[in-house]
Tab-separated table of C-alpha atoms in Angstrom:
chain	number	residue	atom	x	y	z
A	25	MET	CA	192.141	-54.096	-13.183
A	26	ILE	CA	188.667	-54.204	-14.467
A	27	VAL	CA	188.255	-57.835	-13.192
A	28	ILE	CA	188.830	-56.709	-9.780
A	29	ALA	CA	186.819	-54.175	-10.216
A	30	VAL	CA	183.691	-55.660	-10.746
A	31	VAL	CA	184.726	-58.465	-8.254
A	32	LEU	CA	184.075	-55.519	-5.742
A	33	LEU	CA	180.206	-54.325	-6.658
A	34	MET	CA	179.423	-57.959	-7.453
A	35	THR	CA	180.766	-58.199	-3.307
A	36	ALA	CA	179.165	-54.763	-2.036
A	37	PHE	CA	175.976	-56.130	-4.125
A	38	LEU	CA	176.292	-59.456	-2.274
A	39	HIS	CA	177.105	-57.145	1.554
A	40	PHE	CA	173.172	-55.478	1.033
A	41	LEU	CA	171.370	-58.535	-0.209
A	42	PRO	CA	170.360	-59.762	2.772
A	43	ALA	CA	168.886	-56.710	3.847
A	44	TRP	CA	166.595	-56.940	0.425
A	45	THR	CA	164.787	-59.808	1.413
A	46	ARG	CA	161.093	-60.634	1.737
A	47	PRO	CA	160.497	-59.202	6.097
A	48	ASP	CA	159.570	-63.315	7.189
A	49	LEU	CA	162.862	-64.905	5.571
A	50	PHE	CA	166.110	-64.455	6.030
A	51	PHE	CA	169.051	-66.486	4.326
A	52	ALA	CA	165.519	-68.642	2.988
A	53	VAL	CA	164.335	-69.801	6.656
A	54	THR	CA	160.522	-69.089	7.221
A	55	VAL	CA	160.699	-66.113	11.126
A	56	ASP	CA	159.430	-64.212	12.210
A	57	PRO	CA	159.740	-60.851	11.094
A	58	TYR	CA	161.083	-58.970	14.518
A	59	PHE	CA	164.030	-61.454	14.409
A	60	ARG	CA	165.658	-59.623	11.825
A	61	ALA	CA	165.833	-56.537	14.600
A	62	SER	CA	167.308	-59.027	16.733
A	63	GLY	CA	171.862	-59.844	17.591
A	64	GLU	CA	171.880	-63.133	17.133
A	65	ALA	CA	170.376	-62.297	13.516
A	66	ARG	CA	172.954	-59.399	13.286
A	67	ARG	CA	175.085	-61.917	14.502
A	68	ILE	CA	174.190	-63.902	11.834
A	69	THR	CA	174.171	-61.406	9.241
A	70	ARG	CA	178.050	-60.402	10.158
A	71	LEU	CA	179.076	-63.583	9.492
A	72	TYR	CA	178.122	-63.940	6.432
A	73	ARG	CA	179.622	-60.532	5.540
A	74	ILE	CA	183.225	-61.551	6.813
A	75	VAL	CA	183.237	-64.874	5.180
A	76	LEU	CA	181.952	-62.981	1.794
A	77	TRP	CA	184.819	-59.819	2.274
A	78	ASN	CA	187.389	-62.320	2.986
A	79	CYS	CA	186.821	-64.841	0.371
A	80	MET	CA	187.143	-62.085	-2.305
A	81	LEU	CA	190.568	-60.309	-0.421
A	82	LEU	CA	191.172	-64.313	-0.974
A	83	ALA	CA	190.021	-64.424	-4.553
A	84	ILE	CA	191.902	-60.711	-5.901
A	85	ALA	CA	194.911	-61.435	-3.639
A	86	LEU	CA	195.946	-64.468	-6.047
A	87	SER	CA	194.826	-63.407	-9.257
A	88	VAL	CA	196.982	-60.444	-8.777
A	89	LEU	CA	200.459	-62.797	-7.106
A	90	THR	CA	199.759	-65.601	-9.741
A	91	LYS	CA	198.288	-62.574	-12.714
A	92	ARG	CA	195.802	-65.855	-13.370
A	93	GLN	CA	191.709	-64.868	-13.615
A	94	GLU	CA	190.716	-67.601	-12.639
A	95	PHE	CA	191.091	-67.228	-9.233
A	96	VAL	CA	187.942	-64.715	-8.417
A	97	LEU	CA	186.080	-66.928	-8.945
A	98	LEU	CA	186.949	-67.682	-4.976
A	99	SER	CA	184.333	-65.018	-4.563
A	100	ILE	CA	181.505	-66.651	-6.098
A	101	ALA	CA	182.055	-69.584	-2.923
A	102	GLY	CA	182.750	-67.291	-0.959
A	103	TYR	CA	178.592	-65.886	-0.957
A	104	TYR	CA	177.323	-70.240	-1.509
A	105	CYS	CA	179.585	-70.799	2.064
A	106	GLY	CA	178.671	-67.430	3.785
A	107	THR	CA	175.068	-68.088	2.488
A	108	ALA	CA	175.057	-71.587	3.559
A	109	VAL	CA	177.010	-71.010	6.975
A	110	ALA	CA	174.278	-68.393	7.242
A	111	HIS	CA	171.534	-70.909	7.126
A	112	ARG	CA	172.235	-73.155	8.911
A	113	ARG	CA	172.294	-71.068	11.898
A	114	ALA	CA	168.849	-69.405	10.989
A	115	LEU	CA	167.155	-72.385	10.721
A	116	ALA	CA	167.161	-72.911	14.546
A	117	HIS	CA	165.139	-69.697	14.563
A	118	ALA	CA	162.936	-70.650	12.275
A	119	VAL	CA	158.904	-70.828	13.027
A	120	PRO	CA	156.500	-72.643	10.491
A	121	GLY	CA	155.649	-71.094	6.981
A	122	ASP	CA	152.562	-70.425	5.661
A	123	SER	CA	150.565	-74.497	4.275
A	124	ALA	CA	147.993	-72.517	3.085
A	125	VAL	CA	147.740	-72.015	-0.613
A	126	GLU	CA	144.558	-70.399	-2.069
A	127	VAL	CA	143.714	-70.102	-5.864
A	128	ASN	CA	141.559	-67.877	-7.808
A	129	LEU	CA	139.262	-69.462	-10.518
A	130	GLY	CA	138.016	-66.805	-11.843
A	131	ALA	CA	141.561	-64.784	-12.419
A	132	PRO	CA	141.749	-62.944	-15.741
A	133	ARG	CA	143.949	-65.422	-18.171
A	134	GLU	CA	147.141	-63.491	-18.814
A	135	ALA	CA	148.827	-61.599	-21.339
A	136	LEU	CA	152.825	-62.987	-22.256
A	137	PRO	CA	154.177	-59.464	-21.716
A	138	GLY	CA	154.764	-57.369	-24.683
A	139	GLY	CA	153.351	-60.832	-27.143
A	140	PRO	CA	154.806	-63.262	-28.313
A	141	VAL	CA	156.605	-61.073	-31.993
A	142	ALA	CA	158.099	-59.466	-28.767
A	143	MET	CA	159.766	-62.024	-28.101
A	144	LEU	CA	161.099	-63.421	-31.800
A	145	VAL	CA	162.041	-59.468	-32.193
A	146	PRO	CA	165.984	-60.187	-31.539
A	147	LEU	CA	165.475	-64.028	-33.495
A	148	ALA	CA	163.873	-61.786	-36.406
A	149	ALA	CA	167.389	-59.532	-36.456
A	150	LEU	CA	169.900	-62.329	-36.251
A	151	GLY	CA	167.455	-63.490	-38.794
A	152	VAL	CA	167.881	-60.533	-40.996
A	153	LEU	CA	171.385	-60.169	-40.063
A	154	ALA	CA	172.253	-63.179	-42.039
A	155	ALA	CA	171.241	-62.586	-45.049
A	156	TRP	CA	172.360	-59.172	-45.230
A	157	VAL	CA	175.589	-60.997	-44.263
A	158	SER	CA	174.851	-63.534	-47.662
A	159	TRP	CA	173.753	-60.593	-48.805
A	160	ASN	CA	176.874	-58.405	-48.306
A	161	TRP	CA	179.378	-61.155	-47.784
A	162	SER	CA	182.682	-59.003	-49.499
A	163	ARG	CA	181.834	-56.072	-47.820
A	164	ILE	CA	183.331	-57.808	-44.769
A	165	PRO	CA	186.308	-57.583	-43.353
A	166	GLU	CA	188.525	-60.446	-44.362
A	167	ARG	CA	189.558	-61.043	-40.386
A	168	LEU	CA	186.911	-59.586	-37.761
A	169	ALA	CA	187.356	-58.773	-34.178
A	170	VAL	CA	185.601	-60.167	-31.554
A	171	HIS	CA	186.831	-59.821	-28.061
A	172	TRP	CA	188.189	-56.769	-27.028
A	173	GLY	CA	191.294	-55.809	-23.392
A	174	VAL	CA	191.999	-53.277	-22.358
A	175	HIS	CA	194.999	-52.725	-24.915
A	176	GLY	CA	192.550	-52.828	-28.105
A	177	PRO	CA	190.668	-55.656	-29.791
A	178	ASP	CA	192.931	-59.239	-28.692
A	179	ARG	CA	191.304	-62.240	-31.156
A	180	TRP	CA	189.682	-62.235	-34.351
A	181	ILE	CA	188.079	-64.698	-36.557
A	182	ALA	CA	187.597	-65.084	-39.731
A	183	ARG	CA	185.837	-63.784	-42.590
A	184	THR	CA	184.817	-68.278	-43.494
A	185	PRO	CA	180.961	-69.213	-43.796
A	186	HIS	CA	181.913	-71.507	-41.041
A	187	SER	CA	182.673	-68.864	-38.552
A	188	ILE	CA	180.424	-65.773	-39.648
A	189	TYR	CA	177.954	-68.201	-39.382
A	190	GLY	CA	178.416	-70.295	-36.593
A	191	MET	CA	178.242	-67.166	-34.863
A	192	ILE	CA	175.115	-66.046	-35.781
A	193	ALA	CA	173.605	-69.594	-34.701
A	194	GLN	CA	175.298	-69.195	-31.588
A	195	ASP	CA	174.403	-65.869	-30.377
A	196	GLY	CA	170.958	-66.813	-32.132
A	197	ALA	CA	171.143	-69.707	-29.294
A	198	LEU	CA	171.935	-67.748	-26.788
A	199	SER	CA	168.916	-65.130	-27.442
A	200	LEU	CA	166.335	-68.540	-27.144
A	201	VAL	CA	167.480	-69.480	-24.092
A	202	PHE	CA	166.455	-66.047	-23.038
A	203	ILE	CA	163.082	-66.553	-24.531
A	204	LEU	CA	162.777	-70.090	-22.335
A	205	ILE	CA	163.669	-68.944	-19.570
A	206	GLY	CA	160.947	-65.829	-19.787
A	207	MET	CA	158.176	-68.002	-21.118
A	208	GLY	CA	159.456	-70.309	-18.111
A	209	ILE	CA	159.542	-67.663	-15.695
A	210	PHE	CA	156.045	-66.859	-17.111
A	211	TYR	CA	154.319	-70.028	-18.015
A	212	TRP	CA	155.989	-73.189	-15.267
A	213	SER	CA	156.211	-70.386	-11.550
A	214	ARG	CA	152.996	-69.626	-9.711
A	215	ARG	CA	151.019	-67.076	-9.865
A	216	LEU	CA	149.896	-65.812	-7.052
A	217	THR	CA	145.551	-65.127	-6.831
A	218	GLY	CA	143.870	-65.525	-3.582
A	219	SER	CA	142.041	-62.940	-1.290
A	220	ALA	CA	144.388	-63.923	1.639
A	221	ALA	CA	146.986	-62.122	0.941
A	222	ARG	CA	146.263	-59.584	-1.459
A	223	SER	CA	148.601	-57.240	-1.763
A	224	ALA	CA	151.324	-59.793	-1.271
A	225	ALA	CA	150.063	-62.091	-4.414
A	226	ALA	CA	149.907	-58.527	-6.564
A	227	GLU	CA	152.977	-57.131	-5.850
A	228	GLN	CA	154.427	-61.077	-5.935
A	229	ASN	CA	152.972	-60.780	-9.890
A	230	ARG	CA	154.444	-57.599	-10.980
A	231	PHE	CA	157.591	-58.711	-9.774
A	232	ARG	CA	157.326	-61.650	-12.135
A	233	ARG	CA	156.187	-60.249	-14.436
A	234	LEU	CA	158.950	-57.877	-14.676
A	235	ASN	CA	161.560	-60.488	-15.007
A	236	VAL	CA	160.236	-61.921	-17.345
A	237	GLN	CA	160.227	-58.776	-19.335
A	238	ILE	CA	164.426	-58.150	-18.355
A	239	PHE	CA	164.595	-61.937	-19.764
A	240	PHE	CA	163.219	-61.123	-22.745
A	241	VAL	CA	165.299	-57.243	-22.914
A	242	LEU	CA	168.678	-59.761	-22.857
A	243	ALA	CA	167.525	-62.171	-25.452
A	244	SER	CA	168.872	-59.283	-27.347
A	245	LEU	CA	171.982	-58.499	-26.554
A	246	PRO	CA	173.461	-61.430	-28.520
A	247	ALA	CA	171.514	-59.911	-31.317
A	248	ALA	CA	173.118	-56.999	-30.682
A	249	TYR	CA	176.930	-58.195	-30.102
A	250	ALA	CA	176.310	-60.201	-33.685
A	251	TRP	CA	175.508	-57.069	-35.566
A	252	ILE	CA	178.023	-55.231	-34.069
A	253	ILE	CA	180.789	-57.543	-34.496
A	254	VAL	CA	179.809	-57.604	-38.579
A	255	LEU	CA	179.432	-54.015	-39.073
A	256	GLN	CA	182.313	-53.295	-36.920
A	257	PRO	CA	181.830	-49.631	-35.925
A	258	PRO	CA	184.459	-47.345	-35.372
A	259	ALA	CA	185.899	-48.537	-31.557
A	260	PRO	CA	183.504	-50.888	-31.545
A	261	GLY	CA	185.058	-52.631	-28.351
A	262	ALA	CA	184.005	-49.554	-26.247
A	263	TRP	CA	180.756	-50.132	-28.757
A	264	LEU	CA	179.792	-53.173	-27.306
A	265	ALA	CA	181.578	-52.143	-23.843
A	266	GLY	CA	178.995	-49.478	-23.704
A	267	VAL	CA	176.076	-51.932	-24.141
A	268	ALA	CA	176.859	-54.283	-21.530
A	269	LEU	CA	177.783	-51.686	-19.281
A	270	LEU	CA	174.331	-49.932	-20.098
A	271	VAL	CA	172.259	-53.514	-19.565
A	272	ALA	CA	174.011	-54.454	-16.759
A	273	GLY	CA	173.641	-51.368	-14.694
A	274	PHE	CA	169.851	-51.207	-15.698
A	275	TYR	CA	169.350	-54.943	-14.916
A	276	TYR	CA	170.533	-54.560	-11.500
A	277	ALA	CA	169.059	-50.794	-10.698
A	278	VAL	CA	165.245	-51.945	-11.865
A	279	LEU	CA	165.563	-55.303	-10.024
A	280	ILE	CA	166.899	-53.054	-7.084
A	281	ARG	CA	164.253	-50.468	-7.248
A	282	ASN	CA	161.793	-52.817	-8.138
A	283	ARG	CA	162.144	-56.053	-5.747
A	284	PRO	CA	159.076	-56.671	-3.641
A	285	ARG	CA	158.445	-54.986	-1.270
A	286	PHE	CA	155.824	-57.387	1.197
A	287	THR	CA	155.506	-55.759	4.352
A	288	ALA	CA	153.389	-58.989	5.785
A	289	ARG	CA	153.549	-62.380	5.195
A	290	SER	CA	155.147	-62.841	2.230
A	291	SER	CA	152.841	-66.481	1.324
A	292	ASP	CA	155.910	-68.123	0.085
A	293	SER	CA	154.534	-72.082	0.469
A	294	THR	CA	157.718	-73.659	-0.473
A	295	PRO	CA	159.599	-75.836	3.023
A	296	ASN	CA	162.747	-74.685	4.156
A	297	SER	CA	163.607	-78.058	3.940
A	298	CYS	CA	163.698	-77.423	0.466
A	299	TRP	CA	166.255	-74.556	0.390
A	300	LYS	CA	168.957	-76.630	-0.116
A	301	LEU	CA	171.871	-73.644	1.138
A	302	GLY	CA	169.738	-71.672	1.122
A	303	ILE	CA	170.304	-71.506	-2.735
A	304	PHE	CA	169.370	-73.821	-3.984
A	305	TYR	CA	165.525	-75.380	-4.786
A	306	PHE	CA	165.112	-78.925	-4.965
A	307	ASN	CA	161.745	-79.771	-4.261
A	308	PRO	CA	160.015	-83.310	-6.007
A	309	ALA	CA	156.692	-82.952	-5.258
A	310	ASP	CA	156.670	-78.632	-6.631
A	311	PRO	CA	155.339	-78.585	-10.858
A	312	ALA	CA	156.879	-75.209	-10.303
A	313	VAL	CA	159.765	-74.856	-12.311
A	314	PHE	CA	160.987	-71.389	-12.231
A	315	VAL	CA	159.994	-70.267	-8.101
A	316	LEU	CA	161.255	-66.845	-6.329
A	317	GLN	CA	164.165	-66.703	-4.358
A	318	ARG	CA	164.131	-66.188	-1.010
A	319	PHE	CA	167.605	-65.407	-0.915
A	320	GLY	CA	168.228	-62.468	-3.438
A	321	ILE	CA	167.315	-61.016	-6.295
A	322	GLY	CA	164.960	-62.517	-8.839
A	323	TYR	CA	164.030	-66.107	-9.613
A	324	THR	CA	165.890	-69.661	-9.214
A	325	LEU	CA	165.095	-72.793	-10.600
A	326	ASN	CA	163.290	-75.795	-9.123
A	327	PHE	CA	166.482	-78.029	-9.506
A	328	ALA	CA	164.358	-81.252	-8.886
A	329	SER	CA	162.270	-81.096	-12.020
A	330	GLY	CA	163.794	-82.573	-15.128
A	331	TRP	CA	162.687	-78.779	-17.149
A	332	ALA	CA	165.434	-77.538	-15.277
A	333	TRP	CA	168.212	-79.942	-16.095
A	334	ALA	CA	166.716	-79.828	-20.077
A	335	GLY	CA	167.213	-75.988	-19.610
A	336	PHE	CA	170.928	-76.082	-18.167
A	337	ALA	CA	171.728	-78.983	-20.848
A	338	MET	CA	171.003	-76.262	-23.498
A	339	LEU	CA	172.784	-73.729	-22.224
A	340	ALA	CA	175.893	-75.351	-22.300
A	341	ALA	CA	175.415	-77.358	-25.079
A	342	THR	CA	175.438	-73.224	-26.371
A	343	ILE	CA	178.787	-72.145	-24.603
A	344	SER	CA	179.999	-75.503	-25.738
A	345	LEU	CA	179.031	-74.191	-29.504
A	346	ARG	CA	180.340	-70.979	-29.209
A	347	VAL	CA	184.008	-72.910	-27.922
A	348	VAL	CA	183.955	-75.824	-30.259
A	349	LEU	CA	183.448	-72.749	-33.099
A	350	ARG	CA	185.676	-70.145	-31.027
B	168	MET	CA	132.096	-69.099	-21.567
B	169	LEU	CA	130.266	-67.619	-18.606
B	170	MET	CA	131.694	-65.110	-16.275
B	171	TYR	CA	132.434	-65.323	-12.595
B	172	ARG	CA	130.013	-63.268	-10.549
B	173	MET	CA	132.778	-62.867	-8.051
B	174	PRO	CA	135.633	-64.099	-6.301
B	175	VAL	CA	135.939	-67.479	-6.472
B	176	THR	CA	138.359	-68.836	-3.914
B	177	LEU	CA	140.165	-72.146	-4.158
B	178	ARG	CA	142.272	-73.652	-0.536
B	179	ILE	CA	144.441	-75.960	0.116
B	180	ASP	CA	146.572	-76.834	2.525
B	181	LEU	CA	149.761	-78.621	1.453
B	182	ALA	CA	150.155	-79.421	5.362
B	183	SER	CA	146.825	-80.978	5.801
B	184	PRO	CA	147.453	-84.166	6.717
B	185	VAL	CA	144.311	-84.436	3.787
B	186	PRO	CA	145.594	-85.218	0.345
B	187	ALA	CA	145.864	-83.046	-2.276
B	188	VAL	CA	143.104	-84.640	-3.864
B	189	ARG	CA	140.334	-84.894	-2.176
B	190	GLN	CA	140.944	-81.156	-1.117
B	191	ILE	CA	140.293	-80.074	-3.952
B	192	VAL	CA	137.651	-82.533	-5.198
B	193	ASP	CA	135.656	-81.331	-2.026
B	194	GLY	CA	136.593	-77.784	-2.144
B	195	LEU	CA	136.138	-77.884	-5.373
B	196	ARG	CA	132.151	-78.968	-5.261
B	197	LEU	CA	131.829	-77.250	-2.036
B	198	LEU	CA	132.116	-74.164	-5.391
B	199	LEU	CA	130.297	-76.017	-7.239
B	200	VAL	CA	127.314	-76.680	-5.109
B	201	VAL	CA	126.728	-73.130	-3.669
B	202	GLY	CA	126.918	-71.759	-7.297
B	203	GLY	CA	130.105	-69.773	-7.254
B	204	LEU	CA	130.745	-71.964	-10.169
B	205	GLU	CA	127.957	-72.120	-12.807
B	206	PRO	CA	127.455	-74.155	-15.783
B	207	GLY	CA	129.408	-73.215	-18.375
B	208	THR	CA	132.614	-72.005	-17.004
B	209	GLN	CA	136.329	-72.679	-17.733
B	210	LEU	CA	138.460	-74.130	-15.214
B	211	PRO	CA	141.632	-73.877	-15.477
B	212	SER	CA	143.811	-75.954	-17.213
B	213	VAL	CA	145.653	-78.451	-14.678
B	214	ARG	CA	149.663	-77.502	-15.495
B	215	ARG	CA	147.874	-73.568	-14.835
B	216	LEU	CA	146.045	-75.011	-11.366
B	217	GLY	CA	148.954	-77.627	-10.295
B	218	THR	CA	151.687	-74.667	-10.960
B	219	ASP	CA	149.341	-72.051	-8.559
B	220	LEU	CA	148.610	-74.987	-6.003
B	221	GLY	CA	151.919	-76.026	-5.233
B	222	VAL	CA	150.750	-80.216	-6.216
B	223	HIS	CA	151.485	-82.282	-8.877
B	224	PHE	CA	149.671	-82.393	-12.286
B	225	ASN	CA	148.102	-85.761	-11.941
B	226	THR	CA	146.638	-84.684	-8.540
B	227	VAL	CA	144.716	-81.758	-9.991
B	228	ALA	CA	143.907	-84.495	-13.099
B	229	GLU	CA	142.558	-86.900	-10.711
B	230	ALA	CA	140.242	-84.371	-9.016
B	231	TYR	CA	138.959	-82.805	-11.895
B	232	ARG	CA	138.217	-86.578	-12.906
B	233	THR	CA	136.657	-87.312	-10.085
B	234	LEU	CA	134.083	-84.339	-10.508
B	235	ALA	CA	133.784	-85.309	-13.661
B	236	ALA	CA	132.611	-88.927	-12.629
B	237	GLU	CA	130.226	-87.364	-10.396
B	238	GLY	CA	128.845	-85.640	-13.135
B	239	TRP	CA	130.032	-81.718	-12.280
B	240	LEU	CA	132.315	-81.612	-15.546
B	241	GLU	CA	133.495	-82.422	-18.458
B	242	ILE	CA	137.436	-82.324	-19.057
B	243	ALA	CA	138.047	-80.579	-21.890
B	244	ARG	CA	141.312	-80.741	-24.669
B	245	ARG	CA	144.408	-79.699	-23.270
B	246	GLY	CA	144.159	-80.442	-19.583
B	247	GLY	CA	140.961	-78.015	-19.502
B	248	ALA	CA	137.578	-78.748	-17.796
B	249	ARG	CA	134.048	-76.566	-18.151
B	250	VAL	CA	130.792	-76.782	-15.777
B	251	VAL	CA	128.433	-78.949	-16.523
B	252	ALA	CA	124.349	-78.522	-15.758
B	253	ARG	CA	124.046	-81.179	-13.170
B	254	LYS	CA	120.853	-83.191	-12.819
B	255	THR	CA	120.748	-83.691	-8.835
B	256	PRO	CA	120.856	-87.160	-9.061
B	257	ARG	CA	117.956	-88.984	-6.294
B	258	ALA	CA	120.296	-90.386	-3.332
B	259	ASP	CA	120.074	-94.357	-2.917
B	260	PRO	CA	120.190	-95.624	1.036
B	261	GLU	CA	123.784	-96.671	1.342
B	262	ALA	CA	125.149	-92.994	0.051
B	263	ALA	CA	122.949	-90.710	2.710
B	264	ALA	CA	124.433	-93.520	5.227
B	265	GLY	CA	127.406	-92.829	3.719
B	266	PHE	CA	126.329	-89.297	4.510
B	267	GLN	CA	124.792	-89.739	7.864
B	268	ARG	CA	128.251	-90.825	9.342
B	269	ARG	CA	130.692	-88.214	7.867
B	270	LEU	CA	128.530	-85.465	9.903
B	271	ARG	CA	129.105	-87.418	12.985
B	272	GLU	CA	132.584	-87.891	12.478
B	273	LEU	CA	133.275	-84.007	11.460
B	274	ILE	CA	131.360	-82.896	14.407
B	275	ALA	CA	133.588	-85.450	16.656
B	276	ASP	CA	136.663	-83.539	14.860
B	277	GLY	CA	135.712	-81.250	15.343
B	278	GLN	CA	134.706	-81.762	19.400
B	279	SER	CA	137.969	-83.400	19.665
B	280	ARG	CA	139.884	-80.246	18.815
B	281	GLY	CA	137.807	-77.893	21.345
B	282	PHE	CA	135.036	-77.303	19.584
B	283	PRO	CA	131.793	-75.901	22.090
B	284	ARG	CA	129.064	-77.694	21.427
B	285	GLY	CA	127.038	-75.344	21.673
B	286	ARG	CA	129.426	-73.519	18.519
B	287	ILE	CA	128.908	-76.780	16.925
B	288	ALA	CA	125.339	-76.696	17.242
B	289	ARG	CA	125.009	-72.925	16.062
B	290	GLU	CA	127.012	-73.795	12.662
B	291	LEU	CA	124.712	-76.334	12.179
B	292	ARG	CA	121.411	-74.200	12.809
B	293	ARG	CA	122.681	-72.160	10.864
B	294	LEU	CA	123.666	-73.965	8.094
B	295	ALA	CA	120.432	-75.024	8.109
B	296	GLU	CA	118.610	-72.043	7.786
B	297	THR	CA	120.664	-70.972	4.408
B	298	LEU	CA	119.318	-75.023	3.029
B	299	GLU	CA	115.789	-74.009	3.998
B	300	GLY	CA	116.450	-70.269	2.083
B	301	ALA	CA	118.046	-72.231	-1.031
B	302	ARG	CA	114.907	-74.741	-1.289
B	303	SER	CA	112.172	-72.020	-1.082
């Protein structure tokens, strides 16, 4: 039931996504800003939504009939298929993007949001937890609930050094991944500093800093999870669900509310041909590892960069660690 | 480190047939000649400028090296560069001939793109006056 509700909410969010992108972009294709109001644009958007909702309905139906939650992943496939089909049709209406790039050589040096100390807080919290665990080992219950379903806890770990310190280590690795994503957006994404599109540059840079801050906040989630698991407060499942819902709600509310509102050209110098299926950016000539999404809100990876794949390898290793130590 | 007097912007066109390294060298040299970048000014690191311009780090490094070889820059550690005071060399006949040839080519390019002769002449006169003014 919870999964179905999440899928419905996600599909509703994706339904409105085309309306939240920059005016000169339509399904990741540079178009005339007036194209959005045309009949063809409405037809393309309708096609995207039909694919999206049909896949969602199919996903829920298969999930309910077979009682296997894995089928809900079909709804994500619907998003990719819908975007790819719409992107392909939008390409027929592409206009050349702005290929000129301007950099202010006198732009002041940027400071990392929150400073380098702020991003170390989650890791320090996990370090303190590890120290607390070693000093209070006997006070920790013999069995710790680590996962909750509708009817209460459904997964436990035993009180062994392997499982307790392993859990802290994997949460530390996950925090580190979020911190590295934040730092990657800060150091390895394009800054707009030229004077040609000053308002667009200010808007984009504001959103870029916001994304960095969001990832530094997300980095504290695994630390919060580890503390709640070890301390096992009354109704820990409700605590975790509350924290997760609060953070997820906050995350999307902040992103939607603070999305870049470009009124003029977006000064996006990425070529249309590098946006594969309208979602994946692949440009070996671009040294940026993170780029502003053309379809969606936030940043995406430049999949031609070796650093992007190194990041994926690290994320995969973190998830594998979780499975191995389960 | 000296502060900038005004916004000093470098502009390149990624779709231009002119190689990016040439555009960066020409753009920076223009700023160095007109005084936009003064001695002591620290330029962005190769990585930062490459990311912001959307060109490979090696392209920016090559541009910095070219200008360092001309005596405009001093390559700093960690991929940065600093503007240094440069003594203007005496132009040799070959360089003067090369300059005249490039100027003629530029004018021919302007004409082929449809710029009227009168406008090109006015622009050249204006530049000459600016140069004369700077000398006096």
